[in-house]
Short mmCIF file of C-alpha atoms and ligand atoms in Angstrom, two decimals:
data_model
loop_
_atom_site.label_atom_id
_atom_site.label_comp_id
_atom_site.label_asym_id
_atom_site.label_seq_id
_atom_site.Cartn_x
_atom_site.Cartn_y
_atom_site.Cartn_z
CA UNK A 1 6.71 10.72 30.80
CA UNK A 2 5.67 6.92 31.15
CA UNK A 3 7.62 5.05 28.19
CA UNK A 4 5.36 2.44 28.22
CA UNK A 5 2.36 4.93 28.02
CA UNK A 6 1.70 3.63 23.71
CA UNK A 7 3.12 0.89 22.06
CA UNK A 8 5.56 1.70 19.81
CA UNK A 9 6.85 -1.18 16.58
CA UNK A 10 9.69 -2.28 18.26
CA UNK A 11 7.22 -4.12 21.05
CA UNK A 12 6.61 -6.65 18.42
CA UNK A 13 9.39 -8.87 19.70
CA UNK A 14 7.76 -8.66 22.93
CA UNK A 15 4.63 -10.20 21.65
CA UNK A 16 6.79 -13.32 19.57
CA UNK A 17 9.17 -13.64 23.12
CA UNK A 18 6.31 -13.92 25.26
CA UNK A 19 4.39 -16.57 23.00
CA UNK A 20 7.80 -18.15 22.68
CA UNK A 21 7.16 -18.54 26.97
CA UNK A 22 4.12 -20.79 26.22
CA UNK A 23 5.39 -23.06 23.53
CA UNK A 24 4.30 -21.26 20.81
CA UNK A 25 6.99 -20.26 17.84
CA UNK A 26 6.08 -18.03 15.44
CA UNK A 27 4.75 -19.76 12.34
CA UNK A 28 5.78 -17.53 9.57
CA UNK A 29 9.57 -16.07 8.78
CA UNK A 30 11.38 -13.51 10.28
CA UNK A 31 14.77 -13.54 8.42
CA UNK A 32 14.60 -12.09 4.72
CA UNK A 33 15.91 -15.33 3.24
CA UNK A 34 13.38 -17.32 4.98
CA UNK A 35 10.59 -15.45 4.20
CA UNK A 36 11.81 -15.39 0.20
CA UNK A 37 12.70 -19.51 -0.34
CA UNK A 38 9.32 -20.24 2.23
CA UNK A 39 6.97 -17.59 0.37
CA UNK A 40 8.03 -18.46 -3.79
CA UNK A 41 7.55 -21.80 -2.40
CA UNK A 42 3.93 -21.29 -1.86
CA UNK A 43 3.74 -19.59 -4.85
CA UNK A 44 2.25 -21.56 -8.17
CA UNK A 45 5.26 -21.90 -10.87
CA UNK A 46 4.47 -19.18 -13.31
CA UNK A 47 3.40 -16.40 -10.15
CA UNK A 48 6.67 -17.40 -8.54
CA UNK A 49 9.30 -16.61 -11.73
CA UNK A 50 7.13 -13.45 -12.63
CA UNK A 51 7.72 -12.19 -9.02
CA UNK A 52 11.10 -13.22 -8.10
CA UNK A 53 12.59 -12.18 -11.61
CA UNK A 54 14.70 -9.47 -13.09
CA UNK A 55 15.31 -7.84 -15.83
CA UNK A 56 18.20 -10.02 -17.77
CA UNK A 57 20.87 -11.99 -15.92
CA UNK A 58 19.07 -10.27 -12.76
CA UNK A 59 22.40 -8.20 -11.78
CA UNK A 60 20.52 -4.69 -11.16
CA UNK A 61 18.54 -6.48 -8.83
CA UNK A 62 20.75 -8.17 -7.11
CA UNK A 63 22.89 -4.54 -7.01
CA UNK A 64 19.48 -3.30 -5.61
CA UNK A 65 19.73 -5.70 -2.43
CA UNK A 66 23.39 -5.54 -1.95
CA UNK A 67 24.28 -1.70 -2.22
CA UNK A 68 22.61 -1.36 1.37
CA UNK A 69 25.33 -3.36 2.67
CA UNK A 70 27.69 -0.35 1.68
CA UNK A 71 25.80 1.99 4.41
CA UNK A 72 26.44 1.50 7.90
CA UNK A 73 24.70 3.75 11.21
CA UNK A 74 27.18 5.10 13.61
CA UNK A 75 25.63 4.21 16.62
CA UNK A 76 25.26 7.21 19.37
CA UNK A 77 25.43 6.75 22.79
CA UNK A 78 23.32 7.95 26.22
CA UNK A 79 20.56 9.85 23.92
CA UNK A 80 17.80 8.13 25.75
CA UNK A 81 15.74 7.15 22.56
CA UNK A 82 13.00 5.71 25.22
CA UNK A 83 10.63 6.81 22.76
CA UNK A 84 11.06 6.85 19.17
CA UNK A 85 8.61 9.16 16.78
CA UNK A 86 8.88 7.45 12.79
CA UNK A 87 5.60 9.42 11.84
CA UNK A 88 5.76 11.13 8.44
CA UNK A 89 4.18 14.05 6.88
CA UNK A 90 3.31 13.19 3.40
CA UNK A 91 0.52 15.30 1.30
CA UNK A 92 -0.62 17.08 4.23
CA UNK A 93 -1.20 12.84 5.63
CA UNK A 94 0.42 12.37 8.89
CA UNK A 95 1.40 8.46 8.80
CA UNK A 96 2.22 6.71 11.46
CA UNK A 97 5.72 5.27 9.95
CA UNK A 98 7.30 6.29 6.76
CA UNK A 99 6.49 2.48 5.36
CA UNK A 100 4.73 1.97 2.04
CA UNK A 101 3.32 -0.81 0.22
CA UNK A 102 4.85 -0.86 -3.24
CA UNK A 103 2.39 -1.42 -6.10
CA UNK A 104 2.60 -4.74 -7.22
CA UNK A 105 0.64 -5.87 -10.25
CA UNK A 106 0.00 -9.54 -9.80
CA UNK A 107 -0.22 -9.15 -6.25
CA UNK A 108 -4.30 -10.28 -6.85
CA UNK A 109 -2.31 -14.04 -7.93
CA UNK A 110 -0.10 -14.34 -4.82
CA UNK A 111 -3.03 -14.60 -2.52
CA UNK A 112 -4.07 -18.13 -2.10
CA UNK A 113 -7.65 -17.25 -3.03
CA UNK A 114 -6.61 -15.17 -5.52
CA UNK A 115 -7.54 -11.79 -4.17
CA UNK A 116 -4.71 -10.39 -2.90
CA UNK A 117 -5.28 -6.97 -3.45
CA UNK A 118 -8.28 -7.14 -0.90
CA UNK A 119 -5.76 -8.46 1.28
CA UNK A 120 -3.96 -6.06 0.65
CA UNK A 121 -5.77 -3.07 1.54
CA UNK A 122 -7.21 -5.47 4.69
CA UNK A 123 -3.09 -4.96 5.91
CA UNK A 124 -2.75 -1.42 4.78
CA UNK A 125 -5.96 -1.31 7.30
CA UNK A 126 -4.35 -2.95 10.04
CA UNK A 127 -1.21 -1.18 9.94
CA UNK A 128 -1.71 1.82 8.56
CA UNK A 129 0.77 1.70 6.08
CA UNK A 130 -0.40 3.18 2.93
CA UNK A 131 -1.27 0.65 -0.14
CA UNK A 132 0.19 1.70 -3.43
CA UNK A 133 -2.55 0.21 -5.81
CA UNK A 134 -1.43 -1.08 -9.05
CA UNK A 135 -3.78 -0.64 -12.02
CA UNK A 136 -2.80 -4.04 -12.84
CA UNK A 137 -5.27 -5.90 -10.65
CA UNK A 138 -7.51 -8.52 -9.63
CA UNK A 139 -10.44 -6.83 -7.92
CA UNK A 140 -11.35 -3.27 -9.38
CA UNK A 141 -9.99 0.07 -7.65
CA UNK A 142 -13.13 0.56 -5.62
CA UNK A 143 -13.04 -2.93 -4.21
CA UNK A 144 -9.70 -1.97 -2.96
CA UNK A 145 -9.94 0.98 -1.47
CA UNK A 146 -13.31 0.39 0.50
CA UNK A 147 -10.38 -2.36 2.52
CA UNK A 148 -8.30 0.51 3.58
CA UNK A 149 -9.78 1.56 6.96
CA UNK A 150 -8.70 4.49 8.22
CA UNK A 151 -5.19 4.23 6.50
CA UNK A 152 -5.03 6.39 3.60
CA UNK A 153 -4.28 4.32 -0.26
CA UNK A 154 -2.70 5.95 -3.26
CA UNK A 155 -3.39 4.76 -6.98
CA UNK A 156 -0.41 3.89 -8.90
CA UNK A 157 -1.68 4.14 -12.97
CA UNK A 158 0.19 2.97 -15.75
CA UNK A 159 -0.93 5.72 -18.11
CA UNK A 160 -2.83 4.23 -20.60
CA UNK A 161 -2.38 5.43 -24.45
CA UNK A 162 -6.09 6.39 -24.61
CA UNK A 163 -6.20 9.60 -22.65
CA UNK A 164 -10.10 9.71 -21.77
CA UNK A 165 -8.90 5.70 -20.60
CA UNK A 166 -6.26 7.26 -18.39
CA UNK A 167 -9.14 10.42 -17.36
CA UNK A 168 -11.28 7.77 -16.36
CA UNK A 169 -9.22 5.99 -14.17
CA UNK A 170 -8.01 9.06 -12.26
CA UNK A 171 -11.03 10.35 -11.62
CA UNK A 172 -12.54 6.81 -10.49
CA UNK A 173 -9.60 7.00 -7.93
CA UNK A 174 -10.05 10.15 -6.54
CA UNK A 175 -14.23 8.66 -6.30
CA UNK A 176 -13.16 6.31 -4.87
CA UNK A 177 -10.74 8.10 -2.00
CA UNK A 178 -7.47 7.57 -2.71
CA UNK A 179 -5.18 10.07 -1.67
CA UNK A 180 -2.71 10.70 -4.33
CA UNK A 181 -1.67 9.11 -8.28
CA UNK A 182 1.57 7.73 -8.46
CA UNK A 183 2.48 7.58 -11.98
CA UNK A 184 4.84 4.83 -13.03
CA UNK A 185 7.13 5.99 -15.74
CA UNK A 186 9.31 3.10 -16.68
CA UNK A 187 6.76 0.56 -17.36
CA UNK A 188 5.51 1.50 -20.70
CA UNK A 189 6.68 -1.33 -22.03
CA UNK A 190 8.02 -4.65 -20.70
CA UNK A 191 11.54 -5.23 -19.84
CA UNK A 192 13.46 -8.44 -21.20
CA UNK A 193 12.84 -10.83 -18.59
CA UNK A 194 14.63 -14.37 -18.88
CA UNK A 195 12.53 -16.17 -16.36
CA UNK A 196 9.25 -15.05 -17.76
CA UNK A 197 10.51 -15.60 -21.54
CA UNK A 198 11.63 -19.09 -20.51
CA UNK A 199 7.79 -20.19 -19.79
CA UNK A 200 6.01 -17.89 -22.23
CA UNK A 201 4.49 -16.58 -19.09
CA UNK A 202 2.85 -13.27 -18.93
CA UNK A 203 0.21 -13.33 -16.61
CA UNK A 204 -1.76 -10.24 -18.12
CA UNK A 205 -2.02 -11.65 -21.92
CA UNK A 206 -3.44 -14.43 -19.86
CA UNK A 207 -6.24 -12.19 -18.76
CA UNK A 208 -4.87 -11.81 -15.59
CA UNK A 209 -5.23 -8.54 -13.18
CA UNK A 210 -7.14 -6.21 -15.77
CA UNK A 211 -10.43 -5.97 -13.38
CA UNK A 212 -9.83 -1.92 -13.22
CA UNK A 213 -9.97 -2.21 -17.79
CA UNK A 214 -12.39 -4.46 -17.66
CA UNK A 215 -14.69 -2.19 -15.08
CA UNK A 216 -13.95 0.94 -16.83
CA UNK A 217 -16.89 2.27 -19.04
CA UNK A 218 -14.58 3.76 -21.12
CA UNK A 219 -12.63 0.78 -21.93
CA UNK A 220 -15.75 -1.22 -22.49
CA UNK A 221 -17.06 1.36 -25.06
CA UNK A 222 -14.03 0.40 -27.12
CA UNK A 223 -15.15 -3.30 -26.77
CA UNK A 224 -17.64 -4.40 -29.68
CA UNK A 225 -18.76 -7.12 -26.80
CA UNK A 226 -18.63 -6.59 -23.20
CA UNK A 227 -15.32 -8.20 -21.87
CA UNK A 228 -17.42 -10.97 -19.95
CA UNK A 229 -19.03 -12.30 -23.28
CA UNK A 230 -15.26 -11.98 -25.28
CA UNK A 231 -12.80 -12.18 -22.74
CA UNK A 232 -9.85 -12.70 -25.55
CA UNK A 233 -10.77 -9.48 -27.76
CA UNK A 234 -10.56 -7.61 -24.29
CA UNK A 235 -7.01 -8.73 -23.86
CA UNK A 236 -6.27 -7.76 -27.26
CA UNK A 237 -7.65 -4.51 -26.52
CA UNK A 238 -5.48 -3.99 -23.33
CA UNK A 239 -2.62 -4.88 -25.44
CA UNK A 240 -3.75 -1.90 -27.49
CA UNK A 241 -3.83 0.46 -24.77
CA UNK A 242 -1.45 -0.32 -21.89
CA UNK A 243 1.86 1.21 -22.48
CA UNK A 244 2.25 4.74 -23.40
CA UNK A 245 6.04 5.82 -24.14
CA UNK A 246 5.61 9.37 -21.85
CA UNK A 247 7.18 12.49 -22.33
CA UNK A 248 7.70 16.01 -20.69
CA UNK A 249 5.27 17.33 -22.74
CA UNK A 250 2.21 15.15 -21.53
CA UNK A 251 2.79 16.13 -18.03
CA UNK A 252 0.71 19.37 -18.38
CA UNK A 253 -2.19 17.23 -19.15
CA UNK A 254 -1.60 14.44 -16.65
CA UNK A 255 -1.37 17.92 -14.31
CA UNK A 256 -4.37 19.04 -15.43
CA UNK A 257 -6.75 16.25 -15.06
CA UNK A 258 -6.44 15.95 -11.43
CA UNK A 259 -6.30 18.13 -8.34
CA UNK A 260 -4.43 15.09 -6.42
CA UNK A 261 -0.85 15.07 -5.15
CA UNK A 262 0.90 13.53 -8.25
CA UNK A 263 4.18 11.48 -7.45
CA UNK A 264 6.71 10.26 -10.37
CA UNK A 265 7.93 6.74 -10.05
CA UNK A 266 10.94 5.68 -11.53
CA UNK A 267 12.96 8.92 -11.52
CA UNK A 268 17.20 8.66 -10.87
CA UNK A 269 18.50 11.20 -12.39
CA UNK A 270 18.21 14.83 -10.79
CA UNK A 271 18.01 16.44 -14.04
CA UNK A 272 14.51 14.17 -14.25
CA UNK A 273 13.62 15.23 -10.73
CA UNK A 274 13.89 19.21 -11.68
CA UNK A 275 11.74 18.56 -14.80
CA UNK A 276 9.43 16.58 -12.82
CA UNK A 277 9.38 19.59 -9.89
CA UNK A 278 9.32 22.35 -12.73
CA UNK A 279 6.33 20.57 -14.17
CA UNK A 280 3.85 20.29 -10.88
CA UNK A 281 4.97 16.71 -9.38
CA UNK A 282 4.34 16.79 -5.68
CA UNK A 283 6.55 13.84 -4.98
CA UNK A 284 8.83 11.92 -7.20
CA UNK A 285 9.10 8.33 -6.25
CA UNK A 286 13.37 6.59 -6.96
CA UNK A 287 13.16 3.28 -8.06
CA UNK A 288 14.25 0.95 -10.96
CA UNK A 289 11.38 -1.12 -10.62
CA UNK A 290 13.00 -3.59 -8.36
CA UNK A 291 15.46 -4.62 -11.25
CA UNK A 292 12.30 -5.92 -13.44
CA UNK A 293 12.97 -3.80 -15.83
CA UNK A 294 16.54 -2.86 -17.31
CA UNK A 295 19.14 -4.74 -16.69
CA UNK A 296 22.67 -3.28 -16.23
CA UNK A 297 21.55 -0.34 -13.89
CA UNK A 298 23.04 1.07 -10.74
CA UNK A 299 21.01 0.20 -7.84
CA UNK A 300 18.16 2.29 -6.67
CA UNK A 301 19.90 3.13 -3.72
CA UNK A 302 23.04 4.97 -5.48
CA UNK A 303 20.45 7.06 -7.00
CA UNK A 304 19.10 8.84 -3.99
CA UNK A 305 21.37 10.76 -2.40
CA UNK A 306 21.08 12.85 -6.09
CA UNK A 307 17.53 12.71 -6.30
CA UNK A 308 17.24 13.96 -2.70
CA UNK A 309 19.49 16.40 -3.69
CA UNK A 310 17.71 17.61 -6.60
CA UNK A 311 14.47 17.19 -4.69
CA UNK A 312 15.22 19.94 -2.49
CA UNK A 313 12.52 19.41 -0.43
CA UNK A 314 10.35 17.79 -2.36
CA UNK A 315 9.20 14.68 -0.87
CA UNK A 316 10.84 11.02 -2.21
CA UNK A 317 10.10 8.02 -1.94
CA UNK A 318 12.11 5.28 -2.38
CA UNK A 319 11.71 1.32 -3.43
CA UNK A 320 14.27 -1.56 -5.16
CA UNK A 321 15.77 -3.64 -2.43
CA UNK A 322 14.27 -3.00 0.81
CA UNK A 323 14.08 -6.01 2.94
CA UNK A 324 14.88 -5.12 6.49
CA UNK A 325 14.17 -2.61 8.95
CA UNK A 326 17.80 -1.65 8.41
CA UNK A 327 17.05 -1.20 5.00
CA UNK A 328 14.40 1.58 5.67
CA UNK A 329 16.54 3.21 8.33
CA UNK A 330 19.36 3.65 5.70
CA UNK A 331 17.23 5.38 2.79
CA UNK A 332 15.99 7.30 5.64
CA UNK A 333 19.35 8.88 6.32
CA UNK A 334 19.83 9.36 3.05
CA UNK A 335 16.85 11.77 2.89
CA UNK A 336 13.82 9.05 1.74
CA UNK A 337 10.82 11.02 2.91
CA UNK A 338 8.71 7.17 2.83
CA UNK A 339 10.27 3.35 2.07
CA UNK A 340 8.04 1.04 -0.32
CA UNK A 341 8.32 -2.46 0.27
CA UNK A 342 7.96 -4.57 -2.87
CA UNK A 343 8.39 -8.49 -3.12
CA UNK A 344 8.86 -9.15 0.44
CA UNK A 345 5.28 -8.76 1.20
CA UNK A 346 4.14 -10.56 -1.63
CA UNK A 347 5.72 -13.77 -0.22
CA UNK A 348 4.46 -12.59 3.17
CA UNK A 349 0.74 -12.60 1.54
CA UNK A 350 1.52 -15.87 -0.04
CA UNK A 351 2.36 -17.45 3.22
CA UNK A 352 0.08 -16.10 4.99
CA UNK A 353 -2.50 -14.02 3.61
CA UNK A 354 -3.32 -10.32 5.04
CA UNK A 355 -1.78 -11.78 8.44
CA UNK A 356 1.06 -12.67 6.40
CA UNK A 357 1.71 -9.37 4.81
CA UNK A 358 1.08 -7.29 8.61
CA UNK A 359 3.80 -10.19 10.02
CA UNK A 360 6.21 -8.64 7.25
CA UNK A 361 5.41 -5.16 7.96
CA UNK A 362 5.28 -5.19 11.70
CA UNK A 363 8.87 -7.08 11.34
CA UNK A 364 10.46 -4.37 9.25
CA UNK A 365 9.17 -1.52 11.57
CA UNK A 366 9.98 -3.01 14.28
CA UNK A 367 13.48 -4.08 13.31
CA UNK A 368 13.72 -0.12 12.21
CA UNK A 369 12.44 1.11 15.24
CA UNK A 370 14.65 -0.93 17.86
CA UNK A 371 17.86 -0.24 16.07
CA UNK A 372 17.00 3.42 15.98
CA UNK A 373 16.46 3.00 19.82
CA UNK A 374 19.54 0.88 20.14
CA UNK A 375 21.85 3.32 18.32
CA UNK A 376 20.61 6.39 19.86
CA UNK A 377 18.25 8.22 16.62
CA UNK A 378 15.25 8.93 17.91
CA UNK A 379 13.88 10.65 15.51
CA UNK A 380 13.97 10.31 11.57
CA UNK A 381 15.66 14.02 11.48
CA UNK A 382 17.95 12.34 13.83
CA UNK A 383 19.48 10.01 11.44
CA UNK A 384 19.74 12.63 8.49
CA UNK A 385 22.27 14.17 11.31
CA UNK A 386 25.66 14.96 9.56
CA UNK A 387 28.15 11.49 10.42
CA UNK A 388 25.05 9.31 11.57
CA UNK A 389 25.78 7.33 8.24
CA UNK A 390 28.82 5.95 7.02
CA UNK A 391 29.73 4.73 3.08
CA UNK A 392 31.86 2.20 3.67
C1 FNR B 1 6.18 -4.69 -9.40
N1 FNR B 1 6.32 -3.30 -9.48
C2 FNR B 1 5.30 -2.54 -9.99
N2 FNR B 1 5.41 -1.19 -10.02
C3 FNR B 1 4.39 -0.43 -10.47
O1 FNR B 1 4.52 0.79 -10.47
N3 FNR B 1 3.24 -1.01 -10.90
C4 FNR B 1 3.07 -2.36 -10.91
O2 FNR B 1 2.02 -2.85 -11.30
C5 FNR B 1 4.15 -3.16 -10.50
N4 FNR B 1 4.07 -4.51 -10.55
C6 FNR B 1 5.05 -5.29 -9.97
C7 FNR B 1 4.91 -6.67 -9.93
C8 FNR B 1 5.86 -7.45 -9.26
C9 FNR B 1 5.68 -8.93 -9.21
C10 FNR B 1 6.96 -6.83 -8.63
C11 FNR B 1 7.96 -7.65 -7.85
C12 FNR B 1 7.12 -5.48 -8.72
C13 FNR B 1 7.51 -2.65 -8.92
C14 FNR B 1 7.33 -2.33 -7.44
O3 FNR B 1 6.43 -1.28 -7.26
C15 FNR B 1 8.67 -1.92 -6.81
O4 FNR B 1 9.25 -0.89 -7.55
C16 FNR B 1 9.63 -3.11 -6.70
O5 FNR B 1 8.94 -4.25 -6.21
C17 FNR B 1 10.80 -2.81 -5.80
O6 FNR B 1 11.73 -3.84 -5.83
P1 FNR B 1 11.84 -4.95 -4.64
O7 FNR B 1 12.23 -4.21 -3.41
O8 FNR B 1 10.51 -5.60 -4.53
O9 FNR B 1 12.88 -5.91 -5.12
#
């Protein structure tokens, strides 16, 4: 077989070595602390402490960053990983790498023009790593998705308390092609946030990101004026329906109202992820929000192994902390079917725009995909090998 027959992510260092050759030096970051202090530095004031803050003192998400550091791969030696295969099957989706975008709700505001979401979808396009949508956003659902190419796009939906609302927006997604409903669980209502408190900043009560309310017939039939003539009742409105406190019992009807794969986000606790299998979830998504929204957690990352456990074959994904291809290769050997990338691509987006966010994305795979090839895993069964990872 020729091994240079297709490229494969870790060639992106070829591409920045030989521009180094003529003089040219790449012009956004390519360490993680770089790309954070460079991209909340093009970020306006109240954007930048609503993205790069935690929940209370912030300690969860620091945990979330740091608790990587306690995994290690043991390299392996004359496997010939010429070629390395990182596609995942997800929903009956082959993807080309097991990479997600995480849904980020203001991501609309980090976008120098303000439409970030567009970009968005432009670099789930060119990269074909699947957009997770947030309902919170600048440009309406449809918008969105007609970006994504060929790359598939799920809808994440914060479940609104009005249930034809909630109806409504699931079945505008599946109109409008996305491929599954990620249902954020620990959202409902807003975590104590320091940064954001300090300012009186929330960009939503500001009218910020509520294009898919504001579009949605059903929310303008609770309007007594369309949200363009009374912008401020809408916001009270949204206030009205945003958060609804979820139990086991509504999942039923959230199962009901669409034939879609439905994934859970937010789940740690196995117990959670039976209830969640028992109850028709295809996927259940660990995560603790990045740390945005209770303080005084474990990190994300302590939570898989038992989730994966509990999962028993049901596909997880996994965000809170991921900032390297190292990152993603870890969660993988701890049994992450896909890795979401969260803040990291916001600053990418910032700096950048949609080349911005591919830059980040095409970093992280290929920093996954060389030291897969460097430590002998060729495969992502490979590194769920018993001994391939280490707790230190
Ligand atoms: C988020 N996250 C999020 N999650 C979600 O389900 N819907 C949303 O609208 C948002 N909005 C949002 C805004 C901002 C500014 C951030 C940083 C995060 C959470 C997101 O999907 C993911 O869980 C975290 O970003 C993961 O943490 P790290 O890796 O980004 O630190």
């Amino acid at each position: 077989m020729d091994v240079n027959a297709k490229a494969q992510f870790g060639d992106y260092q070829n591409e920045i070595y030989f521009d180094g050759l003529f003089g040219v030096l790449p012009a956004l970051p390519l360490s993680p602390s770089d790309l954070e202090e460079r991209g909340q530095a093009a970020l306006a004031p109240s954007v930048r402490s609503y993205v790069a803050g935690g929940a209370g003192d912030e300690t969860t998400q620091r945990a979330n960053t740091a608790a990587f550091e306690r995994y290690g791969l043991v390299p392996r030696m004359m496997v010939g990983a010429a070629r390395r295969d990182l596609t995942v099957d997800l929903f009956g989706l082959t993807l080309p790498s097991p990479l997600l975008l995480a849904p980020v709700g203001v991501i609309g505001l980090c976008a120098q023009d303000g439409h970030g979401d567009l970009a968005t979808a432009r670099a789930a396009a060119r990269t074909g790593v699947p957009m997770i949508a947030s309902t919170l956003s600048v440009d309406p659902m449809e918008d969105v998705a007609a970006g994504f190419g060929d790359t598939p796009g799920f809808f994440q939906l914060y479940t609104p308390t009005d249930r034809a609302l909630a109806e409504s927006l699931v079945h505008r997604a599946e109109a409008a092609g996305f491929k599954a409903i990620v249902v954020t669980l620990d959202t409902w209502i807003t975590g104590w946030r320091p940064r954001d408190l300090a300012t009186g900043n929330f960009p939503q009560l500001r009218g910020h990101c509520l294009a898919n309310y504001t579009s949605d017939p059903v929310f303008r039939a609770r309007l007594a004026n369309p949200p363009e003539a009374d912008p401020r009742a809408a916001v009270l409105e949204w206030t009205q329906v945003f958060g609804n406190p979820l139990t086991w019992d509504d999942l039923p009807w959230l199962r009901s109202i669409t034939e879609l794969p439905i994934v859970l986000k937010g789940i740690c606790h196995p117990e959670d992820v039976r209830r969640a299998k028992d109850g028709g979830a295809d996927a259940v998504y660990c995560s603790n929000h990045g740390g945005r929204q209770a303080n005084g957690g474990l990190p994300a990352l302590a939570a898989l192994p038992g989730v994966v456990e509990a999962a028993d074959g049901l596909p997880v994904l996994f965000d809170s902390g991921v900032r390297t291809g190292a990152d993603v290769v870890k969660a993988l050997a701890l049994g992450a079917t896909a890795v979401a990338v969260g803040r990291p691509y916001a600053y990418g987006l910032a700096l950048g725009g949609t080349d911005g966010i591919v830059h980040v994305l095409r970093s992280i795979l290929a920093e996954a995909d060389l030291i897969m090839a460097v430590d002998g895993y060729p495969t992502i069964a490979d590194l769920r090998a018993e001994g391939a990872l280490r707790r230190l």
